[in-house]
Structures are given as structure tokens and as C-alpha cells.
PDB file of C-alpha atoms in Angstrom:
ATOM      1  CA  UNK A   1     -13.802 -19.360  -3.897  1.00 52.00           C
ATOM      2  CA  UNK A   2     -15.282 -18.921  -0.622  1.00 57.00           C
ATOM      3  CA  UNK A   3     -15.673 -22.365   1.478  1.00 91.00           C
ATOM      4  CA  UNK A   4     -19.288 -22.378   2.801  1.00 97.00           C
ATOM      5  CA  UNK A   5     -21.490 -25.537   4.158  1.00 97.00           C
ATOM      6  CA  UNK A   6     -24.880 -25.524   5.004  1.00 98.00           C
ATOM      7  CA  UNK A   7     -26.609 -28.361   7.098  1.00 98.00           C
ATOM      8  CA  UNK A   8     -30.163 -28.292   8.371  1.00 98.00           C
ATOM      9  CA  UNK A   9     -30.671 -31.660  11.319  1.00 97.00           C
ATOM     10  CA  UNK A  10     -33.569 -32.353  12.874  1.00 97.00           C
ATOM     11  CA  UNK A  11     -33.843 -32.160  17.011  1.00 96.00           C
ATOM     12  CA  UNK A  12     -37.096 -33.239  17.893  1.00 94.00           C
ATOM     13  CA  UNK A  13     -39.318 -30.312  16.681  1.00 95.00           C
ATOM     14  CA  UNK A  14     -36.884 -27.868  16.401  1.00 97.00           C
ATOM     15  CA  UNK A  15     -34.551 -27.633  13.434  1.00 98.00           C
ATOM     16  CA  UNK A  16     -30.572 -27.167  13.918  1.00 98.00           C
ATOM     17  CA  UNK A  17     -28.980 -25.364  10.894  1.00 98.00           C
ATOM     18  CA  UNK A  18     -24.725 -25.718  11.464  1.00 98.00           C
ATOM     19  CA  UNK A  19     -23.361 -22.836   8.986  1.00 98.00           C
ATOM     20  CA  UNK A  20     -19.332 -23.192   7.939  1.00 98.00           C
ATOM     21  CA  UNK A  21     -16.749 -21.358   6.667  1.00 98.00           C
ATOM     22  CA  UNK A  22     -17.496 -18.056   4.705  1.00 98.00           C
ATOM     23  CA  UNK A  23     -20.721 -16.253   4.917  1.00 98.00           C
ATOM     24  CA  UNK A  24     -21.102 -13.693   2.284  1.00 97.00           C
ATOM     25  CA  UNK A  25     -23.482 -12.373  -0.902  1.00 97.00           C
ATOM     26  CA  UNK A  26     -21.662 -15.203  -2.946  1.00 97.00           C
ATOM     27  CA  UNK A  27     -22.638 -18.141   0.007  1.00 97.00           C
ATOM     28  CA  UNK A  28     -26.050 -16.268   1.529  1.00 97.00           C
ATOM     29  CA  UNK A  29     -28.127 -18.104  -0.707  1.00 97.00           C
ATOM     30  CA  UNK A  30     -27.349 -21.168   0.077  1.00 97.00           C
ATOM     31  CA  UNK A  31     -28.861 -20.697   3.435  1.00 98.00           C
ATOM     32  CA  UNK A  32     -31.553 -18.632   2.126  1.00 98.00           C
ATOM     33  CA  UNK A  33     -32.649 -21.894   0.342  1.00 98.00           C
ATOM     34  CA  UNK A  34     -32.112 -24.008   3.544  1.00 98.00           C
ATOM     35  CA  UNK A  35     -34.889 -21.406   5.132  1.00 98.00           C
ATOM     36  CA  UNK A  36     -37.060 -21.399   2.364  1.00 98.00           C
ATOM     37  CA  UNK A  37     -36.929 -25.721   2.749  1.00 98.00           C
ATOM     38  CA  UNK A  38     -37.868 -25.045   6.460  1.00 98.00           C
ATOM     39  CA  UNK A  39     -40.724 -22.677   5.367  1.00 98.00           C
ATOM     40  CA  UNK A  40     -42.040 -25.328   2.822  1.00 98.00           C
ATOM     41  CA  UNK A  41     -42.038 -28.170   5.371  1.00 97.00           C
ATOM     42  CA  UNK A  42     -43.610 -25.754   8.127  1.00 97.00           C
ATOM     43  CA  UNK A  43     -40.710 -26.037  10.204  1.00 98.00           C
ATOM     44  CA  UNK A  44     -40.283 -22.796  11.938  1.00 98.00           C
ATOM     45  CA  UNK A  45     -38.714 -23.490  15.001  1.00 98.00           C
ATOM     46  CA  UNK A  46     -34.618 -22.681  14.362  1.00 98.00           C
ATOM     47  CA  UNK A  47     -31.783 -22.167  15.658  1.00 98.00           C
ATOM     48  CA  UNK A  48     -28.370 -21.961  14.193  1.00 98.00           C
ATOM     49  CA  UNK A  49     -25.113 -23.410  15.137  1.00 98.00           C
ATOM     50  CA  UNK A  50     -22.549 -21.049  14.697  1.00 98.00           C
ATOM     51  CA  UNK A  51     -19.351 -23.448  15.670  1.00 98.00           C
ATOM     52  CA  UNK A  52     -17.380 -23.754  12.561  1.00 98.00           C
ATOM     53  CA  UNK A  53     -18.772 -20.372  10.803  1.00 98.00           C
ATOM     54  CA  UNK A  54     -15.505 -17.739  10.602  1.00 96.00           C
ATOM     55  CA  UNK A  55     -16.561 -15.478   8.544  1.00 97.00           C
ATOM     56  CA  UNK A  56     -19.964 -13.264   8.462  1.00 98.00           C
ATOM     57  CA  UNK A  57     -21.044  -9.921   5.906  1.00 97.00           C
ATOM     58  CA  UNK A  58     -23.972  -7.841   5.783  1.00 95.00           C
ATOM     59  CA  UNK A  59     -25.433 -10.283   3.123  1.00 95.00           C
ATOM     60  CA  UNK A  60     -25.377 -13.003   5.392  1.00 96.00           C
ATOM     61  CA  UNK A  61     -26.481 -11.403   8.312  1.00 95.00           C
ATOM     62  CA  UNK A  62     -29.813  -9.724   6.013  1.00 93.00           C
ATOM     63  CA  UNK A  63     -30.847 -13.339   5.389  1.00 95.00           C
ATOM     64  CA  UNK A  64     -32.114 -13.509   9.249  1.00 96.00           C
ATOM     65  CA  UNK A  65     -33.658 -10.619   9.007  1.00 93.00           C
ATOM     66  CA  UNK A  66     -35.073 -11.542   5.746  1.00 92.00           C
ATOM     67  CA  UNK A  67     -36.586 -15.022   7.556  1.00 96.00           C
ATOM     68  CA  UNK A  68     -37.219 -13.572  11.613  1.00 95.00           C
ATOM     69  CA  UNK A  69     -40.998 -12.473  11.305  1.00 94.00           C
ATOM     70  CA  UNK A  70     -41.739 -15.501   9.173  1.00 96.00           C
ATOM     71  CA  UNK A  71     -40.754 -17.840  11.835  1.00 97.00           C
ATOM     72  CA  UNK A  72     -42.247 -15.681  14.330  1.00 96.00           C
ATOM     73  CA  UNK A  73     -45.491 -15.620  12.998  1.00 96.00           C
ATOM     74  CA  UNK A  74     -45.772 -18.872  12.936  1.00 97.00           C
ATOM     75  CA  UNK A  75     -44.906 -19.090  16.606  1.00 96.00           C
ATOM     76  CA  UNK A  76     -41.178 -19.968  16.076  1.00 97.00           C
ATOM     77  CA  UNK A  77     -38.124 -17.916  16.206  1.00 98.00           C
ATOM     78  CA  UNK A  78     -34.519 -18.012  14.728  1.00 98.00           C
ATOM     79  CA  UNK A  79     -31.989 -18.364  17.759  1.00 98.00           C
ATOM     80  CA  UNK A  80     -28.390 -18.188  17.737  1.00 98.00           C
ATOM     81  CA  UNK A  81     -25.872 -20.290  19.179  1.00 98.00           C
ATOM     82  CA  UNK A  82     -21.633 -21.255  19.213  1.00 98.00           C
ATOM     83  CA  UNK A  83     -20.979 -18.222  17.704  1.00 98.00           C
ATOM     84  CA  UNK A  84     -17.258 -17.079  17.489  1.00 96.00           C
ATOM     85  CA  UNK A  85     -16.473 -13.419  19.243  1.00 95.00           C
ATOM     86  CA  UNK A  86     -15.162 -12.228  16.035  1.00 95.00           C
ATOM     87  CA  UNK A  87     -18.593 -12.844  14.294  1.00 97.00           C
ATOM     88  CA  UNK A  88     -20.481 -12.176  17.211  1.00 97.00           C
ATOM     89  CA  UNK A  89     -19.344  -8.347  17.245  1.00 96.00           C
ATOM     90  CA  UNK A  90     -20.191  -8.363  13.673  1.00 96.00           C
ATOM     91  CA  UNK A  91     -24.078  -8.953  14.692  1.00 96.00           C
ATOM     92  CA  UNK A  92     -23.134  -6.995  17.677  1.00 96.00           C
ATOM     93  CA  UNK A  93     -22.667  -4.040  15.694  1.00 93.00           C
ATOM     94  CA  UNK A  94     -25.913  -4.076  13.670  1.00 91.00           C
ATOM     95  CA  UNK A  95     -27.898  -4.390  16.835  1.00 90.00           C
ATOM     96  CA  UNK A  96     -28.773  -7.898  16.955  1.00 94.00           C
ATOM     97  CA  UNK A  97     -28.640  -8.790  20.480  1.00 95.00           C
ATOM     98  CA  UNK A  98     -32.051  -6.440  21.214  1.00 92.00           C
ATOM     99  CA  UNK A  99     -34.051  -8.831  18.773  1.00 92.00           C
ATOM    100  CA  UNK A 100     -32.489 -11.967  18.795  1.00 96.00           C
ATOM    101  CA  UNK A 101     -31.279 -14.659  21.586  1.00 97.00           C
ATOM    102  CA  UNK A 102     -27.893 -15.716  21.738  1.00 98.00           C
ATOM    103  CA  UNK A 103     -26.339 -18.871  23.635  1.00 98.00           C
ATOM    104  CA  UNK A 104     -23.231 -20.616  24.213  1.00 97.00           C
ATOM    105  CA  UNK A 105     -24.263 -23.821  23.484  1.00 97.00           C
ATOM    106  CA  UNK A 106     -27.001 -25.676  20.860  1.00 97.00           C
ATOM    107  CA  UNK A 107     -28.877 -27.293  23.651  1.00 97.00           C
ATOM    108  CA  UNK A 108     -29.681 -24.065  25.803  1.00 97.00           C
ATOM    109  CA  UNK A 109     -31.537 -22.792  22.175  1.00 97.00           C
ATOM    110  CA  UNK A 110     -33.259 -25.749  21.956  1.00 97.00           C
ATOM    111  CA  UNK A 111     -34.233 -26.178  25.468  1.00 96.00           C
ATOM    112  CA  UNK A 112     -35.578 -22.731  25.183  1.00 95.00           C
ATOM    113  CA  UNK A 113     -38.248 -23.736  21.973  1.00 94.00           C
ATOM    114  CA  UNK A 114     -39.259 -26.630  24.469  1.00 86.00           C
ATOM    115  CA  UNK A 115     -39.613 -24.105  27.522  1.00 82.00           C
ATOM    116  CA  UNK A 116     -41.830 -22.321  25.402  1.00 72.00           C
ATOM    117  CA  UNK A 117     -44.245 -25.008  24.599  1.00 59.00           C
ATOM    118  CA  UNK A 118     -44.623 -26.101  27.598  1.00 56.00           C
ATOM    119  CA  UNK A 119     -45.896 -22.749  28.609  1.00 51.00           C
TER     120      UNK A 119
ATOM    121  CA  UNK B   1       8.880 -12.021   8.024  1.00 37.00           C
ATOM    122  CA  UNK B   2       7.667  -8.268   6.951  1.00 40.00           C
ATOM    123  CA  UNK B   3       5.781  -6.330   9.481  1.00 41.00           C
ATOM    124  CA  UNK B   4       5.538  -2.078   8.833  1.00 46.00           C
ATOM    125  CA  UNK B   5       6.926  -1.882   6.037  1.00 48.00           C
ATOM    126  CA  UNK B   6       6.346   1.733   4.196  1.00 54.00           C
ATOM    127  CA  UNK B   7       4.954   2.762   1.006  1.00 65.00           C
ATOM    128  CA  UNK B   8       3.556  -0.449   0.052  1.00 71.00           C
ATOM    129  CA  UNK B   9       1.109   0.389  -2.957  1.00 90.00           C
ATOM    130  CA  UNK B  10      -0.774  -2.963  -3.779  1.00 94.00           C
ATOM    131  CA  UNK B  11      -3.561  -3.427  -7.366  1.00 96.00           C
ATOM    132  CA  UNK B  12      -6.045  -5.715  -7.630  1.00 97.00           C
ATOM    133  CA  UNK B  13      -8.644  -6.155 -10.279  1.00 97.00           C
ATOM    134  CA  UNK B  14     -11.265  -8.736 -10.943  1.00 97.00           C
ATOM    135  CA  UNK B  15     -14.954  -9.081 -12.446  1.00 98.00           C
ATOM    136  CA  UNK B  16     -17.768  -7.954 -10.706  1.00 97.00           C
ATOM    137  CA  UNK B  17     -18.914 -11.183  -9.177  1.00 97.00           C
ATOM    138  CA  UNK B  18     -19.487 -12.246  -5.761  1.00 97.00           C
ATOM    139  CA  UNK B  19     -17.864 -15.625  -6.212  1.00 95.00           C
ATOM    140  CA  UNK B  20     -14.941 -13.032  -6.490  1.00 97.00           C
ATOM    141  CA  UNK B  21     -15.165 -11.724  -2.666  1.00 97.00           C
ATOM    142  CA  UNK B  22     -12.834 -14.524  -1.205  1.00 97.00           C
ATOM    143  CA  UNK B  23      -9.705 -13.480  -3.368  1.00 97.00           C
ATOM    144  CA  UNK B  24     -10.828  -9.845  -2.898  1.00 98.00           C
ATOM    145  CA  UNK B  25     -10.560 -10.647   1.090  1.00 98.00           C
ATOM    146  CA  UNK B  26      -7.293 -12.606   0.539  1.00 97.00           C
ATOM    147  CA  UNK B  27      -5.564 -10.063  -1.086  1.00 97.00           C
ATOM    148  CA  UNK B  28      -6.969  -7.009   1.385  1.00 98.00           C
ATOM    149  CA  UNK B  29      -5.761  -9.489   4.547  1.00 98.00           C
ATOM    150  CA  UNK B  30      -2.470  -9.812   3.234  1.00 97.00           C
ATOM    151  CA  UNK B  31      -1.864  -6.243   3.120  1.00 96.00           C
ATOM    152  CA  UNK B  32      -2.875  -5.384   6.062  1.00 97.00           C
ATOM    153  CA  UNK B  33      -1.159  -7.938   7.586  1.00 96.00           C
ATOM    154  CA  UNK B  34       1.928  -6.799   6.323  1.00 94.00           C
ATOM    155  CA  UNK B  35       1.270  -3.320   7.273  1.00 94.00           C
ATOM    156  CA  UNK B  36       1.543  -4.545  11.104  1.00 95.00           C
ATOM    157  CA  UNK B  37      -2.263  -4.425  11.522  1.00 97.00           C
ATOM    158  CA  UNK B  38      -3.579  -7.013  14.465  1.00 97.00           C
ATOM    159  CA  UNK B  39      -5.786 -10.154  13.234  1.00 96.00           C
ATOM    160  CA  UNK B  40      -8.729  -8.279  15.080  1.00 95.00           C
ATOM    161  CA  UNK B  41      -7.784  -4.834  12.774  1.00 97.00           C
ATOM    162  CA  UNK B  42      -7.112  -7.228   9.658  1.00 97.00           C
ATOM    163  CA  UNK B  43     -10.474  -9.215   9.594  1.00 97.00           C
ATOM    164  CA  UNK B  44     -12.826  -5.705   9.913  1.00 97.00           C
ATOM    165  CA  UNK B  45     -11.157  -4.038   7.283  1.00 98.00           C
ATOM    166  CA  UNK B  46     -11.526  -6.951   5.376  1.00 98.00           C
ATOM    167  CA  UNK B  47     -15.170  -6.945   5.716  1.00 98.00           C
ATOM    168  CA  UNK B  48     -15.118  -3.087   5.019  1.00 98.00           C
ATOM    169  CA  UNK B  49     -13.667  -4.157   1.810  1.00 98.00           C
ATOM    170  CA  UNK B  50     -15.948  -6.871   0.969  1.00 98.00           C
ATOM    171  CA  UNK B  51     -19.553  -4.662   1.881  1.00 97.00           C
ATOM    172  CA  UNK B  52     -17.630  -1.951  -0.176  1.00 97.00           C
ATOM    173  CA  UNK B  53     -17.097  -4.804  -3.296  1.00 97.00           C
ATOM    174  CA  UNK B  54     -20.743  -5.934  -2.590  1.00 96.00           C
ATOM    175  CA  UNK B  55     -22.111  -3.054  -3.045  1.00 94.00           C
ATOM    176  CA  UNK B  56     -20.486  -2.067  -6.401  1.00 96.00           C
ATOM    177  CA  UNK B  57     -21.608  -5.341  -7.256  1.00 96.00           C
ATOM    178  CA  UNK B  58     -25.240  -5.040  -6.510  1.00 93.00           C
ATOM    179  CA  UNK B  59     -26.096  -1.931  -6.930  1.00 91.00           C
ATOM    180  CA  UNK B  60     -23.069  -0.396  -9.418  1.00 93.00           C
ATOM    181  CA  UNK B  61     -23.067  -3.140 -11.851  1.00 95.00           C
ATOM    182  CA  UNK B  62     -26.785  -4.576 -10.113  1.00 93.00           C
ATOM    183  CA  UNK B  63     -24.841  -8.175 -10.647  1.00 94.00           C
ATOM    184  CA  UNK B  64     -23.623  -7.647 -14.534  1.00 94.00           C
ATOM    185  CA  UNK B  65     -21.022 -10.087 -13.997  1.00 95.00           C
ATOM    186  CA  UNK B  66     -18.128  -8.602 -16.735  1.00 96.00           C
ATOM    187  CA  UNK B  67     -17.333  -5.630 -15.285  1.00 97.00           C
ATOM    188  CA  UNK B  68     -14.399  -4.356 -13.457  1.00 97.00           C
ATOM    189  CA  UNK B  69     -13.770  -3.865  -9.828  1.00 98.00           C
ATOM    190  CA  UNK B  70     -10.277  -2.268  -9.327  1.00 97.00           C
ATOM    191  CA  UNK B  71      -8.638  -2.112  -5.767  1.00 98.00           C
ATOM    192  CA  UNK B  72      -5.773   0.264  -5.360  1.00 97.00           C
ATOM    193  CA  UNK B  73      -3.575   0.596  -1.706  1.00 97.00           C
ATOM    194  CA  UNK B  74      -1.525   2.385  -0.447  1.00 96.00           C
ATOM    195  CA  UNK B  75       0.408   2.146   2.893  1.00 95.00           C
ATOM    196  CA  UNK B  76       2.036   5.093   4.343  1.00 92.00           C
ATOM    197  CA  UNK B  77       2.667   6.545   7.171  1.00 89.00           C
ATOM    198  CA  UNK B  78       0.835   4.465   9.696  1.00 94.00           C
ATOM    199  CA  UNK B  79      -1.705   4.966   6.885  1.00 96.00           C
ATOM    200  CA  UNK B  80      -3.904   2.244   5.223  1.00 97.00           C
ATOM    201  CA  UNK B  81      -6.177   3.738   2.294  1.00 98.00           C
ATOM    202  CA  UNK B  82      -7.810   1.195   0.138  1.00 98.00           C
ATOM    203  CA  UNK B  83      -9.406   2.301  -2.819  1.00 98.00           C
ATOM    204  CA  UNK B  84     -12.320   0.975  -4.749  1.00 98.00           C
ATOM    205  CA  UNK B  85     -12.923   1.646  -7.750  1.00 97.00           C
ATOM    206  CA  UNK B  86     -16.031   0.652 -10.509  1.00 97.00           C
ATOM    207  CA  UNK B  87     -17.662   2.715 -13.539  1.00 96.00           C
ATOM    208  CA  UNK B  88     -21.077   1.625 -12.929  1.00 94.00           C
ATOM    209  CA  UNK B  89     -24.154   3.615 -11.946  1.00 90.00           C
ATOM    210  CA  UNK B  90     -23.416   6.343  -9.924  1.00 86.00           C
ATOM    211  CA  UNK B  91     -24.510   6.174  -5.939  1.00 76.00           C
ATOM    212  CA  UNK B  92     -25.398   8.839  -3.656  1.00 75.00           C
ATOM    213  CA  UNK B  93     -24.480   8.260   0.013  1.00 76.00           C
ATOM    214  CA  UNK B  94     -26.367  10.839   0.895  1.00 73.00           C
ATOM    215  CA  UNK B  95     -29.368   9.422  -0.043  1.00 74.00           C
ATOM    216  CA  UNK B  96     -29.403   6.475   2.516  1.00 74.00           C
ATOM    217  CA  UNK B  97     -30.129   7.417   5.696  1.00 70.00           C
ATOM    218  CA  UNK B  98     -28.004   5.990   8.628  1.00 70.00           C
ATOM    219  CA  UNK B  99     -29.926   3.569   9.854  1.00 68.00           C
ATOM    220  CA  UNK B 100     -31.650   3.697  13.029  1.00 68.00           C
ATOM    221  CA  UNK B 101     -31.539  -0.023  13.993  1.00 69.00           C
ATOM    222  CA  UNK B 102     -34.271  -1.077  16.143  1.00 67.00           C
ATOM    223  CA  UNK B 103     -36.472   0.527  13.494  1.00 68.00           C
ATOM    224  CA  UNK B 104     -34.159  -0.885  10.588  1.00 66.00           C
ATOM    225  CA  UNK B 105     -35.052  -4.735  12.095  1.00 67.00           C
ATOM    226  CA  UNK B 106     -38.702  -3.812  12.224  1.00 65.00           C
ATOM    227  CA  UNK B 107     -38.745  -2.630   8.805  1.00 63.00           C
ATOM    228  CA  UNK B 108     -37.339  -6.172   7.767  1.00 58.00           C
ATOM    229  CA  UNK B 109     -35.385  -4.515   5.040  1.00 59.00           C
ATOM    230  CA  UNK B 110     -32.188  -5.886   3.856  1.00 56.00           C
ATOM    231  CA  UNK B 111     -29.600  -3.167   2.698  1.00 65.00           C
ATOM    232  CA  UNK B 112     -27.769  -0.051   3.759  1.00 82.00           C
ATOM    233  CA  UNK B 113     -26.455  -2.400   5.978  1.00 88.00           C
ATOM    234  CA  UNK B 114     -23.006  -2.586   4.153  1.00 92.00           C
ATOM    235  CA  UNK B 115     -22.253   1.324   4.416  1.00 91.00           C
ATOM    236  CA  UNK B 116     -23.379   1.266   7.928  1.00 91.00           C
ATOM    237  CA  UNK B 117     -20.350  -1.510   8.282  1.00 94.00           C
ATOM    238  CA  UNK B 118     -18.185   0.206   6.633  1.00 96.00           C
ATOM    239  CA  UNK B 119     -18.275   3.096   8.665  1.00 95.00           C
ATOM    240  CA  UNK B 120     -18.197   1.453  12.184  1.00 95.00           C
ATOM    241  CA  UNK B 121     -15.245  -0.381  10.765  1.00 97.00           C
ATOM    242  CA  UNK B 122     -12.904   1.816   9.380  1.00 98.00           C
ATOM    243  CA  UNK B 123     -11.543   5.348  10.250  1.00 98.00           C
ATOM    244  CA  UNK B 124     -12.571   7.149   7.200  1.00 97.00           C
ATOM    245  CA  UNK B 125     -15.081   6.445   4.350  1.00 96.00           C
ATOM    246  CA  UNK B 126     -15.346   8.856   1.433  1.00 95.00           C
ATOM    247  CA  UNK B 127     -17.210   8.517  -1.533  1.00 94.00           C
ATOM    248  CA  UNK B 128     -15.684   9.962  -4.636  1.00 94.00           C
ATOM    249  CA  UNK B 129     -16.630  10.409  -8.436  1.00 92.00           C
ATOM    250  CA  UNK B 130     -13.793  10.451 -10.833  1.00 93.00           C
ATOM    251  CA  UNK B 131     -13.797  11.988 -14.593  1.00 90.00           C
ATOM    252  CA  UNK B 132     -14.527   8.976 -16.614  1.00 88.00           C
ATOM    253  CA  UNK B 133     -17.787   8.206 -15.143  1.00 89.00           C
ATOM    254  CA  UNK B 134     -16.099   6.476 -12.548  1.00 95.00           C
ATOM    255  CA  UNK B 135     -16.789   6.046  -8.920  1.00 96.00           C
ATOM    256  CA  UNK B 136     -14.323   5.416  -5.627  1.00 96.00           C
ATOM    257  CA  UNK B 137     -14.728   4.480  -2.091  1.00 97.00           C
ATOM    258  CA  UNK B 138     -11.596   5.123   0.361  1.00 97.00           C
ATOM    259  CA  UNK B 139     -11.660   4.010   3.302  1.00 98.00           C
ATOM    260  CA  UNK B 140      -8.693   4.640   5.534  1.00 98.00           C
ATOM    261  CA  UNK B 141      -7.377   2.934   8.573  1.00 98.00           C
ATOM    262  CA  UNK B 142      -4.896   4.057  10.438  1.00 98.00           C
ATOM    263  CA  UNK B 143      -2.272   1.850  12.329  1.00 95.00           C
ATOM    264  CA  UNK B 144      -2.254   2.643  16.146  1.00 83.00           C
TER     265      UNK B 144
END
């Protein structure tokens, strides 16, 4: 069985999703229902902690595309951050980095919703 | 310890469900790791296996959950050929575009994605059908 947690924290107004372990068509749900909880709540401002996430497939990667334009048109975004090389040249691959932001750490992503607002 | 060894020929077969990808994974890492493959090598063609598996289980079987995946290898040669085999509704390749992907994100739809994978992945990708009503993806990788 594929090992897969799903965590959704609040930081001020931006929501911090921490994905672990295996990310696949069996596990992509379960973070396709921790979007669709963000959605409900109007919570659009995300980004997603990559740190303890080894493992990434198409499936799970088609769930951000599947929630991007939401969050956008609802002036928020879906930003990435911690992410392991290996799964990094995963999204690499499928052309990610022209659409999405990346950073090292959680706090640049969220300081970047708060730049934002401030504008 | 077993590193290069020759002529390993490896079977697995489960049920077409996607709680089945982590042992489908397990098994495809071990080969290659014993076929002398790096961890780098190991994980993609892992993944190659698992969007091929997906696949048969989404759109071959379009999740009926009894049917039978079969995975056949074969190492020879410096040769890794992993074979994937289901009898469920035939697929054309040729029928899905490769994806341009600035358009593909635009589009904001979710598939072709696997076989697009697959192919930056692994050396070779082949899509066969057998007699039987039975369809195969290979894909090869070959051991620097």
C-alpha cells in the first residue's frame, strides 16, 4: 500500500498543505479532497510543502493542474515549496516551472501571497 | 550483494487497482536495482512503470478492479525490457497527440500526461497488440 499523508495548516491567510510519502492515482485523491475543502471554505491562497513527499506520478501532478485556475481566479495561486530534486525534475519535465513558482523554503511562498496584497 | 547479473527474467501479476501501484513499484525497483541501474535510473523507470500500470488501469480496464495486469522482464545484455501486459480495451497511441505543454497547462486537461512520461523516461516505448485481444507496452532501458 502506498504511504501517503495529507495536512492542510493555516498561516495567517494563506493555507500550507505538507504532502508525504507516495503521490500517485491510488493517493491523488486524497489531496484532491484537501483542495476541494479549501475551495468550500474560500481559501485560495496555497502553497504546498513538499519536505517529506518522495514520490510524485502524472496523477498527482494533474491534481494542480486540475485546481491552478480555480485559485487563480479567485486571486490566489498554488505555489510550491521543499521539494526534493528527484520530484522536482518530475514537474520539471512536464513544464511546470513556466506556470508555477517554486521555492526553497515555506516562508519565501508565503511571504510572496503577502507581497502581493500589499500591492 | 547482486549487481549485473544476466538473463534475469522476473513475473508479476496483480488486479487492476491503483492501491496495487506500490507493490507494482517495489517489484520494478528491485529489478532494476539488481540489474546495476543507479537510484536516479531506478526511480524513473519506476514511474515509467507505474504511468504505464495507470493507464491500463484507467483507461484499459476504466477502473474495473478484477482484472489482470501482468508484468514480464527481462534483463539482458545491458538490456532492461519490461513488459506490460492487460486484455482490456484496446488504445491507440497514435491518437494522442504529444503534448505541447504550455498549451497542455492552458487547456487544464489532465491526461496524456503518463505516455508523455513514459517516453522522456525510458529509451524505448512500443505499443503492441497480441492475438488474444491482448495489449503490451515495452519499454526498454538500457544500462550505460
Amino acid at each position: 500500500m502506498a504511504d501517503f499523508n495529507v495536512n492542510v495548516r493555516g498561516v495567517g491567510s494563506v493555507s500550507v498543505i505538507d504532502v508525504k510519502g507516495y503521490l500517485d492515482a491510488h493517493t491523488a485523491p486524497q489531496l484532491e479532497n484537501a483542495f476541494n475543502q479549501l475551495i468550500d471554505g474560500s481559501k485560495y491562497k496555497v502553497v504546498v510543502n513538499f519536505n517529506d513527499l518522495s514520490y510524485i506520478s502524472s496523477a498527482g501532478l494533474g491534481v494542480f493542474m486540475a485546481y491552478v485556475e480555480t485559485m487563480r481566479e479567485n486571486k490566489g495561486d498554488i505555489k510550491f515549496s521543499n521539494m526534493q530534486d528527484g520530484v522536482y525534475n518530475i514537474f520539471d519535465l512536464l513544464g511546470f516551472p513556466m506556470l508555477y513558482e517554486f521555492y526553497k523554503n515555506e516562508n519565501e511562498a508565503i511571504e510572496k501571497f503577502k507581497e502581493s496584497i500589499s500591492k | 550483494m547482486t549487481s549485473k547479473t544476466n538473463n534475469i527474467n522476473k513475473e508479476l501479476t496483480v488486479k487492476s487497482t491503483t492501491n496495487n501501484l506500490a507493490i507494482i513499484r517495489e517489484f520494478v525497483e528491485n529489478i532494476a536495482r539488481e540489474s546495476g541501474f543507479s537510484k536516479e535510473i531506478v526511480s524513473k523507470i519506476s514511474l515509467a512503470v507505474d504511468e504505464a500500470c495507470t493507464n491500463v488501469i484507467k483507461h484499459a480496464y476504466k477502473f474495473s478492479p478484477d482484472r489482470e495486469i501482468k508484468i514480464l522482464t527481462q534483463f539482458n545484455d545491458s538490456k532492461l525490457t519490461i513488459r506490460i501486459t492487460d486484455s482490456g480495451d484496446k488504445f491507440d497511441p497514435n491518437l494522442i497527440p504529444e503534448p505541447n505543454l504550455k498549451e497542455y497547462h492552458k487547456q487544464k486537461k489532465v491526461g496524456g500526461l503518463g505516455m508523455f512520461l513514459m517516453k522522456k523516461l525510458m529509451d524505448e516505448v512500443q505499443y503492441l497488440t497480441l492475438s488474444g485481444n491482448q495489449n503490451q507496452v515495452v519499454l526498454v532501458k538500457y544500462l550505460a
